[in-house]
Each structure stands twice: as structure tokens, then as C-alpha cells.
Tab-separated table of C-alpha atoms in Angstrom:
chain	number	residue	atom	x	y	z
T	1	UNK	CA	191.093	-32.816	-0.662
T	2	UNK	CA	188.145	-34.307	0.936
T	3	UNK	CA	189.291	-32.051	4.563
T	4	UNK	CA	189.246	-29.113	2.433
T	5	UNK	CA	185.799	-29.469	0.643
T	6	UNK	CA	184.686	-30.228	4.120
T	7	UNK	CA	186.149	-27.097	5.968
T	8	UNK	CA	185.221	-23.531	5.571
T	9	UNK	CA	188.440	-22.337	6.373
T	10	UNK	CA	190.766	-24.815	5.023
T	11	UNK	CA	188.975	-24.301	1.666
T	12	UNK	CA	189.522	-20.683	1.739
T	13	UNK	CA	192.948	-21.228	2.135
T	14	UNK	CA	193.207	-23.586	-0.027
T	15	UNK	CA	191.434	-21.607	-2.634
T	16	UNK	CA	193.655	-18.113	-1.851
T	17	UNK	CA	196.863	-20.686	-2.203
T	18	UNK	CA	195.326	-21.795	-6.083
T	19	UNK	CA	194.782	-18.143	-7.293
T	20	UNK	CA	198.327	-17.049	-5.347
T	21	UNK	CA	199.976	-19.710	-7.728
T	22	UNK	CA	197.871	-18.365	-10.870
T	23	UNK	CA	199.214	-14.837	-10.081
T	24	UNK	CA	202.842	-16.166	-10.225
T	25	UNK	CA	202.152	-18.805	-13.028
T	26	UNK	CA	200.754	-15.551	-15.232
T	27	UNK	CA	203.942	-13.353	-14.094
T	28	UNK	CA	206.512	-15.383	-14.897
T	29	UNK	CA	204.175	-15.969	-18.304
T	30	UNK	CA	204.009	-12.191	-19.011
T	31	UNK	CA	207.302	-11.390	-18.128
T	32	UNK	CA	208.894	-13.603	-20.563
T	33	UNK	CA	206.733	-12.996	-22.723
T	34	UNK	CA	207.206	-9.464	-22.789
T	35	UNK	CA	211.432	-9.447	-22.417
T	36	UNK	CA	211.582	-12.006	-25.771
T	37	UNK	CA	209.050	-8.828	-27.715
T	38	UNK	CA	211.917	-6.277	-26.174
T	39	UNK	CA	214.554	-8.457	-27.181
T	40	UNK	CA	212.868	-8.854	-30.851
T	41	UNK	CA	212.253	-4.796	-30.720
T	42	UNK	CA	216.041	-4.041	-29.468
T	43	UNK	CA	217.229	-6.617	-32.373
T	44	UNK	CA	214.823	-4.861	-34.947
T	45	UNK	CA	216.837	-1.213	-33.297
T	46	UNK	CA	220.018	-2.292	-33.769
T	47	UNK	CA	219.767	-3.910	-37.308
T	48	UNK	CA	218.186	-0.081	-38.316
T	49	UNK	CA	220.445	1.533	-36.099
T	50	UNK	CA	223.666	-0.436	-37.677
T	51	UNK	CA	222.330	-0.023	-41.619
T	52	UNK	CA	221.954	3.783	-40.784
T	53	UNK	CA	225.437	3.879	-38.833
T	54	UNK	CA	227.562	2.506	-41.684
T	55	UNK	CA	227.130	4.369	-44.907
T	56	UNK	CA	228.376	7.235	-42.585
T	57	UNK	CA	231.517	5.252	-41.386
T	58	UNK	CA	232.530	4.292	-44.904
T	59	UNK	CA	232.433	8.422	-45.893
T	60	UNK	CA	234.059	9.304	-42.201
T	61	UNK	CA	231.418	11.234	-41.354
T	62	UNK	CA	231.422	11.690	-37.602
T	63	UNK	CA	227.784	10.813	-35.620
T	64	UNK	CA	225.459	13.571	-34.921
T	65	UNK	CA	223.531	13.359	-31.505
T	66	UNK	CA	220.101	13.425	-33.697
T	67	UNK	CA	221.124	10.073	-35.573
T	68	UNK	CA	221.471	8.650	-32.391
T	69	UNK	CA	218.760	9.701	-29.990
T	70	UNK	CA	216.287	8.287	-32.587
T	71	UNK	CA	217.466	5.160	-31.955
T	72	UNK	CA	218.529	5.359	-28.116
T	73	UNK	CA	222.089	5.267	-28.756
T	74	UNK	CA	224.848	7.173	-27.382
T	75	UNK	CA	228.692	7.098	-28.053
T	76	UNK	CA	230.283	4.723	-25.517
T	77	UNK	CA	233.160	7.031	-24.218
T	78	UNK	CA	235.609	4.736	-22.687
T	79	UNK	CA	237.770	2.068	-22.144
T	80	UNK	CA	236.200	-1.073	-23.967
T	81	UNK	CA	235.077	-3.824	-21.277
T	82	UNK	CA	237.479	-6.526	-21.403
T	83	UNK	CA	234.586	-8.679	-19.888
T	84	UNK	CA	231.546	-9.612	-21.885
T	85	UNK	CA	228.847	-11.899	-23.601
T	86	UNK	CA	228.026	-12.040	-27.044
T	87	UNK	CA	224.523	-12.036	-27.553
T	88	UNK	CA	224.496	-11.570	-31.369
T	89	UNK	CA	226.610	-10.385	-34.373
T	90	UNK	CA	226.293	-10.115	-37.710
T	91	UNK	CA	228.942	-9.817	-40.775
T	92	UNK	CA	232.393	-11.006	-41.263
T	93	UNK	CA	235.113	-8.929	-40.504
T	94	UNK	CA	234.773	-6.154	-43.367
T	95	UNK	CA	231.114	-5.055	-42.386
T	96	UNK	CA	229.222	-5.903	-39.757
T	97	UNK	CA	228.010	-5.533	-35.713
T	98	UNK	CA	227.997	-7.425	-32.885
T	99	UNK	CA	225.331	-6.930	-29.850
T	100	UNK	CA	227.697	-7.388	-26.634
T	101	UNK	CA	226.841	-7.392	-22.790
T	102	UNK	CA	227.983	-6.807	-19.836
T	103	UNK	CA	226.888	-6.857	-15.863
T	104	UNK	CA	225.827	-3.255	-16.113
T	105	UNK	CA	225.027	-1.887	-20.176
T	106	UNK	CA	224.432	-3.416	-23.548
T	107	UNK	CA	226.578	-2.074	-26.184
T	108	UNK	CA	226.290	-2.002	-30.257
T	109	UNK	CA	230.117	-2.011	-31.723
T	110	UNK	CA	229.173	-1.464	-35.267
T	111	UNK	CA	232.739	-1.798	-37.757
T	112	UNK	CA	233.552	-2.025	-41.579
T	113	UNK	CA	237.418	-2.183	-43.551
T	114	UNK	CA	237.583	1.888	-42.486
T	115	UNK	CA	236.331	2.445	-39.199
T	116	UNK	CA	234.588	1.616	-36.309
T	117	UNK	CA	232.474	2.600	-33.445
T	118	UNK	CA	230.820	1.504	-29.933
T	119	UNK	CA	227.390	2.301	-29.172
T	120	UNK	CA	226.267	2.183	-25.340
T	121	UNK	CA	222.125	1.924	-25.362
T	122	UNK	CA	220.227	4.377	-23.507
T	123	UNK	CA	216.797	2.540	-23.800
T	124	UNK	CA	215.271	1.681	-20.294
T	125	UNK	CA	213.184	-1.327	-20.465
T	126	UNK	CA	209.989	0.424	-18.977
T	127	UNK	CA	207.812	-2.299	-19.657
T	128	UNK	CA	209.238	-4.527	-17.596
T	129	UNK	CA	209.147	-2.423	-14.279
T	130	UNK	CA	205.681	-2.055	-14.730
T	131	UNK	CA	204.572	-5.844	-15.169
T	132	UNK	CA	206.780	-6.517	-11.909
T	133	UNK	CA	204.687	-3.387	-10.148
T	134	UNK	CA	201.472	-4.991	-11.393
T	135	UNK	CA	201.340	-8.502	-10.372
T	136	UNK	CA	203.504	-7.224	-6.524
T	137	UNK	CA	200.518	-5.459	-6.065
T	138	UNK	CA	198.370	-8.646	-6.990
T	139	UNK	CA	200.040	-10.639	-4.643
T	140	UNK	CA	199.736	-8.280	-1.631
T	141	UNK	CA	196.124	-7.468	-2.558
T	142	UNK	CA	195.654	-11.292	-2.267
T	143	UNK	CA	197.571	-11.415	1.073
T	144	UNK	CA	195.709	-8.422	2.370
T	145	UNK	CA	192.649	-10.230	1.537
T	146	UNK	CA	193.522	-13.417	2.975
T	147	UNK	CA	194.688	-12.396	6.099
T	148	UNK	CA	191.386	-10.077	6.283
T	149	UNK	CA	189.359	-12.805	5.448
T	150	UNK	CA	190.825	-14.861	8.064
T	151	UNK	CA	190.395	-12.639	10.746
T	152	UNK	CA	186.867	-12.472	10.033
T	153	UNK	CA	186.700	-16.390	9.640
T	154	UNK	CA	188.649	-17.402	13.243
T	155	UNK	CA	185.357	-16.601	15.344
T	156	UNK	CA	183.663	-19.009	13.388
T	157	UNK	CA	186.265	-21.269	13.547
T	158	UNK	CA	186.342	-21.070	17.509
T	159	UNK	CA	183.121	-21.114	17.561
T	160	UNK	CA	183.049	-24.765	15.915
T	161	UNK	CA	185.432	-25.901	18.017
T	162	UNK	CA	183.245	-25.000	20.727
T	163	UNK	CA	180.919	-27.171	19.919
T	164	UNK	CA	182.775	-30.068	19.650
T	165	UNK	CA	183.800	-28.907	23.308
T	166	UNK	CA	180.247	-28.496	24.207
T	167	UNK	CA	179.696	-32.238	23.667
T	168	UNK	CA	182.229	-33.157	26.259
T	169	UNK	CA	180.250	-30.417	28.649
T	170	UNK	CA	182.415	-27.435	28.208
T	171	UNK	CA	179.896	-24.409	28.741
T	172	UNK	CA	181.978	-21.513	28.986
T	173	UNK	CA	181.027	-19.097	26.787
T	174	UNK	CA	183.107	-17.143	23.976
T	175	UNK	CA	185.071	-14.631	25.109
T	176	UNK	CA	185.844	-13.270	21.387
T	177	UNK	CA	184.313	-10.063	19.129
T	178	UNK	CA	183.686	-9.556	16.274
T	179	UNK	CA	183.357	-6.671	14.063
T	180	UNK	CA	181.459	-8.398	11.359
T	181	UNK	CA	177.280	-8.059	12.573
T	182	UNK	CA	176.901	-11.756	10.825
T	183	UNK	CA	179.725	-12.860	13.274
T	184	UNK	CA	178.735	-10.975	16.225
T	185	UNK	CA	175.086	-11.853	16.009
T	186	UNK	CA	176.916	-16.059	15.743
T	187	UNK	CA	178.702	-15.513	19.136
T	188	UNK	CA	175.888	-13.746	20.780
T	189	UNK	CA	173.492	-16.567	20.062
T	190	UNK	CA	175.974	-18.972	21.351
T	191	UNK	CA	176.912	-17.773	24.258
T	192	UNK	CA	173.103	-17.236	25.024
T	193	UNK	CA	172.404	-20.485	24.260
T	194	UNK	CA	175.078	-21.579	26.946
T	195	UNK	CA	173.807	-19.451	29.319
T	196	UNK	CA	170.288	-20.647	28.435
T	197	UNK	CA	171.733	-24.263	28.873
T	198	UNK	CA	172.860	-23.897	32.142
T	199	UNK	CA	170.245	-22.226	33.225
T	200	UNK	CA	168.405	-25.005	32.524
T	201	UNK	CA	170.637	-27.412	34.229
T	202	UNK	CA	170.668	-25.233	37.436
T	203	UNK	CA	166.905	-25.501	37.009
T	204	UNK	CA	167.227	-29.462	36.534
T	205	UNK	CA	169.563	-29.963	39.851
T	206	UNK	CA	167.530	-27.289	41.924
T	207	UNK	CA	164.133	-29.320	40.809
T	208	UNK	CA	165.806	-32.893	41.557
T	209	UNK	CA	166.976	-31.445	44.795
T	210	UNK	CA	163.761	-29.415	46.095
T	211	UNK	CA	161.785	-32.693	44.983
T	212	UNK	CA	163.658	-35.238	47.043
T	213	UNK	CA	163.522	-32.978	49.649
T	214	UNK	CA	159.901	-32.054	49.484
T	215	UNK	CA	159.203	-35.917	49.275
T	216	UNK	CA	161.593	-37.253	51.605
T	217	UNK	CA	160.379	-35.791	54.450
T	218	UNK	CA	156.897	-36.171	54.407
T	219	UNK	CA	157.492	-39.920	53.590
T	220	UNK	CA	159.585	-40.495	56.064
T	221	UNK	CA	156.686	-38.970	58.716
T	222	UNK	CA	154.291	-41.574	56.788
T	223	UNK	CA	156.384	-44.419	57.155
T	224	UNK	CA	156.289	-43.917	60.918
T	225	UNK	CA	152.804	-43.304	61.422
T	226	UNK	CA	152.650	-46.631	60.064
T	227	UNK	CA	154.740	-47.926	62.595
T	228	UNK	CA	152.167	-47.364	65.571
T	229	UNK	CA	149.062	-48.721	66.114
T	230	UNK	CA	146.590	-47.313	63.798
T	231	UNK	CA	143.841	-45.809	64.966
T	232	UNK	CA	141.704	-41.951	64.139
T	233	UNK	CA	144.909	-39.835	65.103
T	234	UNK	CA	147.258	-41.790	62.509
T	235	UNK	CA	144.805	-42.078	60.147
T	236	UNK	CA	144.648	-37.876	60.446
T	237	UNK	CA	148.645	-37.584	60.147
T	238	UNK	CA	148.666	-39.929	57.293
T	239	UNK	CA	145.461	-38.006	55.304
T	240	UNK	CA	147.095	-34.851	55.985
T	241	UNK	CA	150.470	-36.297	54.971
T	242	UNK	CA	149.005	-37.778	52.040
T	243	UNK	CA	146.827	-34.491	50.599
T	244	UNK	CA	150.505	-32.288	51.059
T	245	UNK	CA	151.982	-34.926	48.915
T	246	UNK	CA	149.474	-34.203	46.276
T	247	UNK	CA	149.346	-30.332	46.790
T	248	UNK	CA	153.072	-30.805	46.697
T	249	UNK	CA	153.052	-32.839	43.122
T	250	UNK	CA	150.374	-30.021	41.622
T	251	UNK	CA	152.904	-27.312	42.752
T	252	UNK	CA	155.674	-29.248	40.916
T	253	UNK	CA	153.432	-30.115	37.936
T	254	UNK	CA	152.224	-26.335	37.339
T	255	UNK	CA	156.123	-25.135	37.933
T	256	UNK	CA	156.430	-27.575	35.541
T	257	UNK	CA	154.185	-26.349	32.785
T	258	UNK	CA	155.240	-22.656	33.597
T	259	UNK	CA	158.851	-23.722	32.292
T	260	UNK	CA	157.456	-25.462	29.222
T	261	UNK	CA	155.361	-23.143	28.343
T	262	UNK	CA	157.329	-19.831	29.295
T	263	UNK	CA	155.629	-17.705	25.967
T	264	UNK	CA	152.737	-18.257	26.643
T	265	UNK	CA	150.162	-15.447	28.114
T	266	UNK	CA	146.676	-15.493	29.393
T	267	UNK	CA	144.597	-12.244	29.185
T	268	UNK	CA	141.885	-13.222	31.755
T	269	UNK	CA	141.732	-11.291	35.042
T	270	UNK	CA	140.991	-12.421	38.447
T	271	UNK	CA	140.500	-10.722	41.410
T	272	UNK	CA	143.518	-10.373	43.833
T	273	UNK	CA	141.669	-10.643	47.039
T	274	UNK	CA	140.579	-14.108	45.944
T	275	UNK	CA	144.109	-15.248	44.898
T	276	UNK	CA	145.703	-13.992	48.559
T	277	UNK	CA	142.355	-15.970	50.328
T	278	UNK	CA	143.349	-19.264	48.156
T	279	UNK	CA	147.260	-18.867	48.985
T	280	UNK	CA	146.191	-18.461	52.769
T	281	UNK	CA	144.149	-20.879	52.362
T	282	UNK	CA	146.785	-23.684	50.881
T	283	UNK	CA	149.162	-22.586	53.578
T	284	UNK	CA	146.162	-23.839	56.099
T	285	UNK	CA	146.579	-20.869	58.562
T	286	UNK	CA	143.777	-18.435	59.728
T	287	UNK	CA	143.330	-14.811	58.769
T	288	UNK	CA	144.845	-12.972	62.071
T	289	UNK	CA	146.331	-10.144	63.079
T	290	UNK	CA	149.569	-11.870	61.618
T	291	UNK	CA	148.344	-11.163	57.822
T	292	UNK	CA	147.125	-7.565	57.068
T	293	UNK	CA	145.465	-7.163	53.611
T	294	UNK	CA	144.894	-3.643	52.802
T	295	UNK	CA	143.589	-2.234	49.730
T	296	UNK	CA	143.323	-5.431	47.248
T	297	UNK	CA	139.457	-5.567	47.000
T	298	UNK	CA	139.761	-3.494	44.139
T	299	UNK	CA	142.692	-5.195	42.196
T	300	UNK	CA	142.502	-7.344	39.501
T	301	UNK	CA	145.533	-9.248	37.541
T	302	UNK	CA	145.967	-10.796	34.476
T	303	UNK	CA	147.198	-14.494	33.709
T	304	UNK	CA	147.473	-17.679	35.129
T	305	UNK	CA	145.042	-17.825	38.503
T	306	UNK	CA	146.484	-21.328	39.641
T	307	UNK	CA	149.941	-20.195	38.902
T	308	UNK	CA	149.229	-16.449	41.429
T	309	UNK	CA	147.984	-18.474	43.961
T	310	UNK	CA	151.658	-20.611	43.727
T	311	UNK	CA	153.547	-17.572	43.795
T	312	UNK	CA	151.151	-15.553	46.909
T	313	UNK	CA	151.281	-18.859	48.714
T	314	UNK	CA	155.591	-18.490	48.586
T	315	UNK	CA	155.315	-14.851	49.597
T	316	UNK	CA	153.155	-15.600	52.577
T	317	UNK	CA	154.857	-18.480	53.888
T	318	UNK	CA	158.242	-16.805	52.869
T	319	UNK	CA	157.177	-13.524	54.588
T	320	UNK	CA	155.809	-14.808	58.073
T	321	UNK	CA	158.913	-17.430	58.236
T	322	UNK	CA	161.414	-15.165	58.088
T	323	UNK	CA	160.030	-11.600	59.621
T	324	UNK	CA	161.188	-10.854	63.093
T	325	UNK	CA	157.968	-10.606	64.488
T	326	UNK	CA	156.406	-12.923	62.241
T	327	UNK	CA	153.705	-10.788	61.359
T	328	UNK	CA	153.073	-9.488	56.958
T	329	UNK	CA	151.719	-6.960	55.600
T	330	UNK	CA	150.300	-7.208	52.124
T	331	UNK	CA	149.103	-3.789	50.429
T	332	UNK	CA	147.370	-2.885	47.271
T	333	UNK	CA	146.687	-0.030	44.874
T	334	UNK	CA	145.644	0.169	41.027
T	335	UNK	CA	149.009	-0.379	40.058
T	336	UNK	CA	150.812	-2.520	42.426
T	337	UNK	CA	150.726	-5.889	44.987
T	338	UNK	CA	153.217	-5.161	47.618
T	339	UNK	CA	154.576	-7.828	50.629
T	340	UNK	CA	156.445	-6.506	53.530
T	341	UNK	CA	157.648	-7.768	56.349
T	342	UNK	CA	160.629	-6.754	59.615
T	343	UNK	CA	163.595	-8.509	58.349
T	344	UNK	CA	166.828	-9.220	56.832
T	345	UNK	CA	166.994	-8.543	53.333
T	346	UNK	CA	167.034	-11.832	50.468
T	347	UNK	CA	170.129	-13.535	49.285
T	348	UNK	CA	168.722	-12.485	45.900
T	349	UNK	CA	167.715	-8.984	44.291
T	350	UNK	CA	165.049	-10.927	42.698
T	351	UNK	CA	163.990	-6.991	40.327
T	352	UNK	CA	166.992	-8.212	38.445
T	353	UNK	CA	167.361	-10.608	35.917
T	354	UNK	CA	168.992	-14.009	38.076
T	355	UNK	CA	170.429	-16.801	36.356
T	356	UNK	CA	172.418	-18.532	39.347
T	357	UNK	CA	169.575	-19.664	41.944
T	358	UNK	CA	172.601	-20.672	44.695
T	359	UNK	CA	172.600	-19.126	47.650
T	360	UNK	CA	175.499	-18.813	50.002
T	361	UNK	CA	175.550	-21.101	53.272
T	362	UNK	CA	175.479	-18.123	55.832
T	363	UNK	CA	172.402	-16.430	54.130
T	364	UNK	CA	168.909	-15.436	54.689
T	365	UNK	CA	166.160	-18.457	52.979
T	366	UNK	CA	168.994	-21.129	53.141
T	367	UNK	CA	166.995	-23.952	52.487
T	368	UNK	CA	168.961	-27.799	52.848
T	369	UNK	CA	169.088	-27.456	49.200
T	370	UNK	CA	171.046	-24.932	48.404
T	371	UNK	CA	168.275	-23.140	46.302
T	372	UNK	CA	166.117	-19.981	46.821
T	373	UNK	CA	163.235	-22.180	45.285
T	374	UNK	CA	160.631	-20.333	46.837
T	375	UNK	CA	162.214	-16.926	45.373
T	376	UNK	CA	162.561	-18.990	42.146
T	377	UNK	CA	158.456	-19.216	41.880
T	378	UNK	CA	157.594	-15.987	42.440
T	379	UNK	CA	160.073	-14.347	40.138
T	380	UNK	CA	159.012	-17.021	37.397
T	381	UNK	CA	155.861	-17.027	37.595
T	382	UNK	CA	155.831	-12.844	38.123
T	383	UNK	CA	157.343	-12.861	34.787
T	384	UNK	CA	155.232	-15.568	33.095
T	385	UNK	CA	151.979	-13.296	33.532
T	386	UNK	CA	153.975	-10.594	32.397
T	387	UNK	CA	154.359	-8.648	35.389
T	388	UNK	CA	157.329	-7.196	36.909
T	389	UNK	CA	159.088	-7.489	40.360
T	390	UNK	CA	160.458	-4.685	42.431
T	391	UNK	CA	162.655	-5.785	45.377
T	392	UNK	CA	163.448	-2.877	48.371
T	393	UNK	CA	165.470	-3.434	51.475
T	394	UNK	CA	165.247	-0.678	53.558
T	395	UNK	CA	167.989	-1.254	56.719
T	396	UNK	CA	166.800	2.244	58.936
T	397	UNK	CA	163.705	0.484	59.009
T	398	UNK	CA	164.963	-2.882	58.701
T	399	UNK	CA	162.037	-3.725	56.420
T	400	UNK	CA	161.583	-6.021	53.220
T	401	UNK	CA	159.416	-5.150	50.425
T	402	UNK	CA	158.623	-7.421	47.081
T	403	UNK	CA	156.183	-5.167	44.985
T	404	UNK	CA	154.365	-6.836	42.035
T	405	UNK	CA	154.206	-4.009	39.023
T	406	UNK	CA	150.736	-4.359	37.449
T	407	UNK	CA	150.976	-3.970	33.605
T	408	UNK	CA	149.037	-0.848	33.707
């Protein structure tokens, strides 16, 4: 008892089973109920039917079909049964009747000293039929319920065993619909918190991995600057070395915060040419001939400043590292930020919305980490500010394009 008050299901069935039994418990209660009032009613009949019967055998006066229809009688016209149970009589052997049965008809053999005369009963016991009909249909409406009702309640039951799955790290996600909106709406929300839950594991692994990579390798430069003699070129390396770690850590940190913080949005607007000339000027290269900026004095954009600069810095660097003749070209209008570049086109259609950041071995931006980080950032934080990206290879050309969609 104390599984079924603690299960959903088990207490349905448990409660289905109680009020089947009730159902049954009442039939059996009506029914024999009922066949002792048509037993009492059929005695009543033949006592009337036998005190109307014998004045007209003591007189010889043969049965008219009236006298008998009134009390659903009929004159048996055959050979007497030579098997059958007494189930009442009445009189000695002068006057008197006896109720007799048999496997298929209940007779009435009425006699007196003169004469005699067997009755066959016509009466159809109606009543009984019906109860039967009743509580059959009862019991199927409660097994058409039941099964009903579990069909709606297995979802829910998968879905709690699930659960207890997802504790041991199962994450696929339910494969079963429902018809039910209460239902449906149950296994959409799970299986978008799975996919919300490994999204954020894929985020966790992809972060551990970029940040022991970003780390490693700059300390392991440090560590051998410190190896030779120290003196103003070292000293440089190591500064330098030292301010990429930090740039590095406030990349990381504001990454960081973008996650957290994914709903919220900042209204202020900043000009675009000063975000690109901050990017550049993180990435520590000189405005040439390699960068063309056309059109983006007159742009603004809404949202985080520090977090554009993160994601212009990752399209620069992204776009002169891989274009084939390392030259970019960033252009601007009142509704759009594009960066293009001669090149192969991205592991990633990045205008979609990506939930695996892997990226296959023989690809374009294979980093030693297995993770289009950089394409990570600017899709993020794109979408943070509320803006939207719009992706374009085009392979006559042989040209990449990743246009920011202003919000106007």
C-alpha cells in the first residue's frame, strides 16, 4: 500500500481494480436480488394461476387461451419430462400443484380427484437480461477508461524513469508523443532541458579545453624566457607574455558573464568604427592595406561594447588567418556589419541555430581542441546583443561572408 500511495500510476490502477470489484460486488448483489423478487412474483403467478385453474377442472371445463395468457401460461403439449426438479408443490394428492423444472422450461402441473393438467410458462425473465446488459457495459466502460487513461499516463511514466536514468548520465532525449497538450508540453520541456544540459557540458569541455590551451602555451614560452639570462629582451617577451595572459583571462571572464547572464540586454549604442579600431587594436596589428573598412563611420550598435570588441577581434583574426591572400574586407551600411574574406567556407553555418561546437579533423578552423571557439564568440555574443548572423559561402567566387543583421 505504501508503493501505491506513492505512485501515480500504480494508484490508478489500483484505484480502477477497487471500483472494477464494486461493479461485480453490486452485480452479483442486484442480480440475486432481483431473481429471489421474480421467484416471489412467479410463486405469487402460480398460486393465482392454480386457484383460477381448478374450479374449472372440478366442472371439466376445458382452458380458454384468455385464462391463460393473463397469467403467461400455455398448455404443455407433450410427452411429460421424465427428468426434473421440484422446486415447490402444494396439496396432497386430491388438490393441489407442484412447480417442476427442467434444463430448458418451468412447468405448473396443477391436479385434483377429477382431472389434471400441465402448464408450460411463457414468461421471459426480462429483468434479468437487462441487469446483465447494464453492469457488461460498466465493466467495459471501466476498461475503456483504464486502458485510455493509461495510455495517457505511460509518457509520464517514461518520463520518470528518465530521470532516474538522468542521474546515472543518460541524456538521450524522449523519443515518445503525446496527444495530451499537458503531456506534450512535459516531454518537450524535458527533452529541452537535455539538450540545454548538454549544451552546457559541450560548453564546459570546450571552455576546459580552449583554457588549458590558451594557458599552456604562453606559460610554457614564460618558463623559458626564464631559463636565459635576463636582461631588456626577456624582460619584453615575459611583459608581453604576461599582459596576453591577462587579456586572455578578461576574454574568458566576459565569455564568462555572457553565459551567465544570457537574458540580459543593454540598450546603449556605440559607434562601430570604434569597436573595429579596439578589436584591431587587441589583435596588436596596424591598419594596412590587409584590413579595408568601408562604410562603418556611420553605424552604430546596441549592447555590450566590451563584449563587440570580443567578437570583431575573432572575426579579424579569424578572417586574415584563414583567407588565401590574407587580406579582409569589412563593410558597412545602416543595416548591416559584413566580414569577407578569399576562402574556404566554415565547418559551421553559424546563421543557424548550433548546439554541437565539434568540428571534424579534416576541416577549415581546426583548432588542437577540437572546438570552433572563435565561431562560438561571435555567434554568442551576436545573439546576446540581440543581433542576428547571416553566414554566405559563395564557391564561383570562392568568398566568405559573416554579415551582422542590425535590429533595425
Amino acid at each position: 500500500m505504501n508503493s501505491v500511495k506513492k505512485s501515480l500510476v500504480k494508484q490508478t490502477k489500483f484505484l480502477f481494480l477497487a471500483t472494477g470489484l464494486f461493479i461485480i460486488f453490486l452485480w452479483a448483489f442486484f442480480y440475486f436480488e432481483q431473481k429471489q423478487r421474480q421467484e416471489a412474483l412467479d410463486m405469487a403467478r402460480y398460486f393465482n394461476a392454480t386457484s383460477a385453474i381448478q374450479p374449472l377442472l372440478f366442472q371439466a371445463i376445458p382452458l380458454n387461451e384468455e385464462i391463460l395468457t393473463i397469467f403467461s401460461m400455455s398448455v404443455f403439449e407433450g410427452t411429460p419430462p421424465q427428468k426434473y426438479r421440484i422446486l415447490f408443490s402444494r396439496g396432497d394428492k386430491t388438490k393441489g400443484f407442484e412447480v417442476l423444472q427442467t434444463n430448458t422450461m418451468t412447468l405448473l402441473y396443477v391436479y385434483n380427484s377429477l382431472s389434471e393438467v400441465i402448464l408450460k410458462d411463457e414468461q421471459t425473465p426480462h429483468n434479468e437480461y437487462i441487469i446483465h446488459i447494464i453492469f457488461i457495459l460498466l465493466l467495459l466502460s471501466q476498461l475503456l477508461l483504464y486502458k485510455k487513461l493509461q495510455k495517457a499516463l505511460a509518457p509520464l511514466k517514461t518520463v520518470s524513469q528518465k530521470l532516474q536514468e538522468l542521474e546515472e548520465g543518460d541524456l538521450t532525449p524522449l523519443e515518445k508523443t503525446s496527444e495530451y497538450e499537458e503531456i506534450h508540453h512535459l516531454i518537450h520541456s524535458y527533452n529541452q532541458s537535455i539538450a540545454r544540459v548538454k549544451q552546457i557540458l559541450e560548453i564546459r569541455e570546450m571552455f576546459n579545453k580552449v583554457f588549458m590551451h590558451e594557458m599552456k602555451t604562453p606559460l610554457a614560452k614564460g618558463m623559458f624566457y626564464l631559463k636565459l639570462e635576463p636582461s631588456a629582451t626577456t624582460h619584453e617577451k615575459l611583459s608581453r607574455i604576461l599582459k596576453g595572459l591577462n587579456a586572455q583571462l578578461d576574454a574568458f571572464s566576459h565569455i564568462e558573464n555572457l553565459i551567465v547572464n544570457q537574458k540580459q540586454t543593454h540598450h546603449t549604442s556605440h559607434h562601430a568604427m570604434s569597436l573595429l579600431q579596439e578589436a584591431i587594436r587587441m589583435l596588436e596589428i596596424e591598419m594596412s592595406d590587409n584590413i579595408t573598412i568601408d562604410g562603418c563611420d556611420a553605424l552604430y550598435l546596441e549592447g555590450n561594447p566590451d563584449l563587440w570588441v570580443l567578437c570583431f577581434k575573432n572575426l579579424i583574426d579569424n578572417g586574415l588567418k584563414y583567407a588565401h591572400d590574407k587580406k579582409l574586407l569589412i563593410k558597412c551600411n545602416v543595416t548591416s556589419l559584413s566580414f569577407s574574406n578569399q576562402g574556404d567556407g566554415l565547418p559551421l553555418d553559424i546563421s543557424k541555430e548550433v548546439s554541437q561546437w565539434k568540428i571534424e579533423q579534416n576541416t577549415r578552423y581546426k583548432s588542437s581542441t577540437g572546438y570552433g571557439f572563435g565561431l562560438f564568440i561571435i555567434k554568442t555574443i551576436a545573439s546576446f546583443n540581440g543581433y542576428r548572423l547571416e553566414y554566405n559561402h559563395y564557391q564561383e567566387e570562392n568568398r566568405v561572408c559573416i554579415t551582422i543583421l542590425t535590429r533595425h
